[in-house]
Amino acid sequence: MQITGYHGTSVDNANNIVSNGFTISAGDEHWIGDGIYFFIKGLFKNPDESAKKWAIANSWDNDSKKHKYSNYGTIEANISIDEDTFWDLTSSDGIETFNYLRDKYVEAISKAGKRLKDKDFKDGHIINKAVNDGFFSPSAIKADFYIKFTTERIFTINFRIPNCTILALRNNNCIEKERLKIKDKGQIQ
Amino acid sequence: MIKLDNILKEKIDSFFHNTDPIMIVKSFEKMGYEFEDDSYRISIINCSSVDLNEQSLNSFEYFYSKGLENQFYTGIESTFFDDMHSNIKYSWHEHNNCYTYYNHVAEVLNQFSDIETESEDFSDNEPAQYNLAA
């Protein structure tokens, strides 16, 4: 399966990625677990615009109240996905698998006589946990997601209806490195 | 495409069957999650027919000792509201020391007119002192 994905970051980082390739970012806080993230076509027609919006939103450092970088860059990548190891969380099969796992973890916690305190479960935690517990090893995960870009952050807009489709690659061999290119770049106002 | 076929389902079920739930909690704690005790509610929910057994007695004792028995009753009430159990078994009356407990719970149960409860005659029973000193 071939997919075109768009990744937004600083222009310096974008140039570095085009030259040297992606590295997988680890972190349970990430939306659908560890991986290299792309905006892709799905519910929305302009994933490159989402990548740009993300690059701009992510430039802001809320602690220092300054931009971490002043120029954004978006990368276009051609991605080949092994369908056998593709976890599609926009499909009923994919969602069924996720929900089954989620319920099993919650049930186990309940059986231990515990419940979560002051923190919500994150989708990415369940996904990473499932992979670490060895149930399967997805090469790519796709999901429709609500992501807070600049406007959503400024006006504290917290919706649940998704505003983009994302793809997390857990294996950078899926990316055709020689065809990586800068899609767009510009100054952050 | 990853999907929940029988092989994957069995793999997942086997993992959870063979893994101590406490270990799963600990693994989530390593991710930064904090947990609090929920055994009182679980003990009630696990009483599928509201068999008020040793487990729920312990739960009651735990809450009573903290002066929080109302939370226990609230738990029972919400369980009834949620599940609308119709067959309530009072197997727990066999516990010699739960007379007080029985009265308290019966009081709660009687609020639900659509739940048929068995009438038990405890008149011959000595209202035992529920040992809450532990």
Short mmCIF file of C-alpha atoms in Angstrom, two decimals, chain A residues 7 25 46 50 75 78 122 129 148 162 165 181 185 189:
data_model
loop_
_atom_site.label_atom_id
_atom_site.label_comp_id
_atom_site.label_asym_id
_atom_site.label_seq_id
_atom_site.Cartn_x
_atom_site.Cartn_y
_atom_site.Cartn_z
CA HIS A 7 5.64 15.95 8.19
CA SER A 25 10.58 9.46 18.17
CA ASN A 46 -5.10 18.78 2.53
CA SER A 50 -2.11 20.21 8.48
CA ILE A 75 8.40 17.25 4.05
CA ASN A 78 6.39 8.31 -0.12
CA LYS A 122 -3.90 8.09 26.72
CA LYS A 129 1.73 -1.14 26.03
CA LYS A 148 -4.71 21.37 18.62
CA PRO A 162 -11.25 14.74 14.42
CA THR A 165 -5.79 11.89 9.75
CA LYS A 181 11.55 16.31 -0.46
CA LYS A 185 8.82 26.24 3.87
CA GLN A 189 4.67 35.19 11.66
#
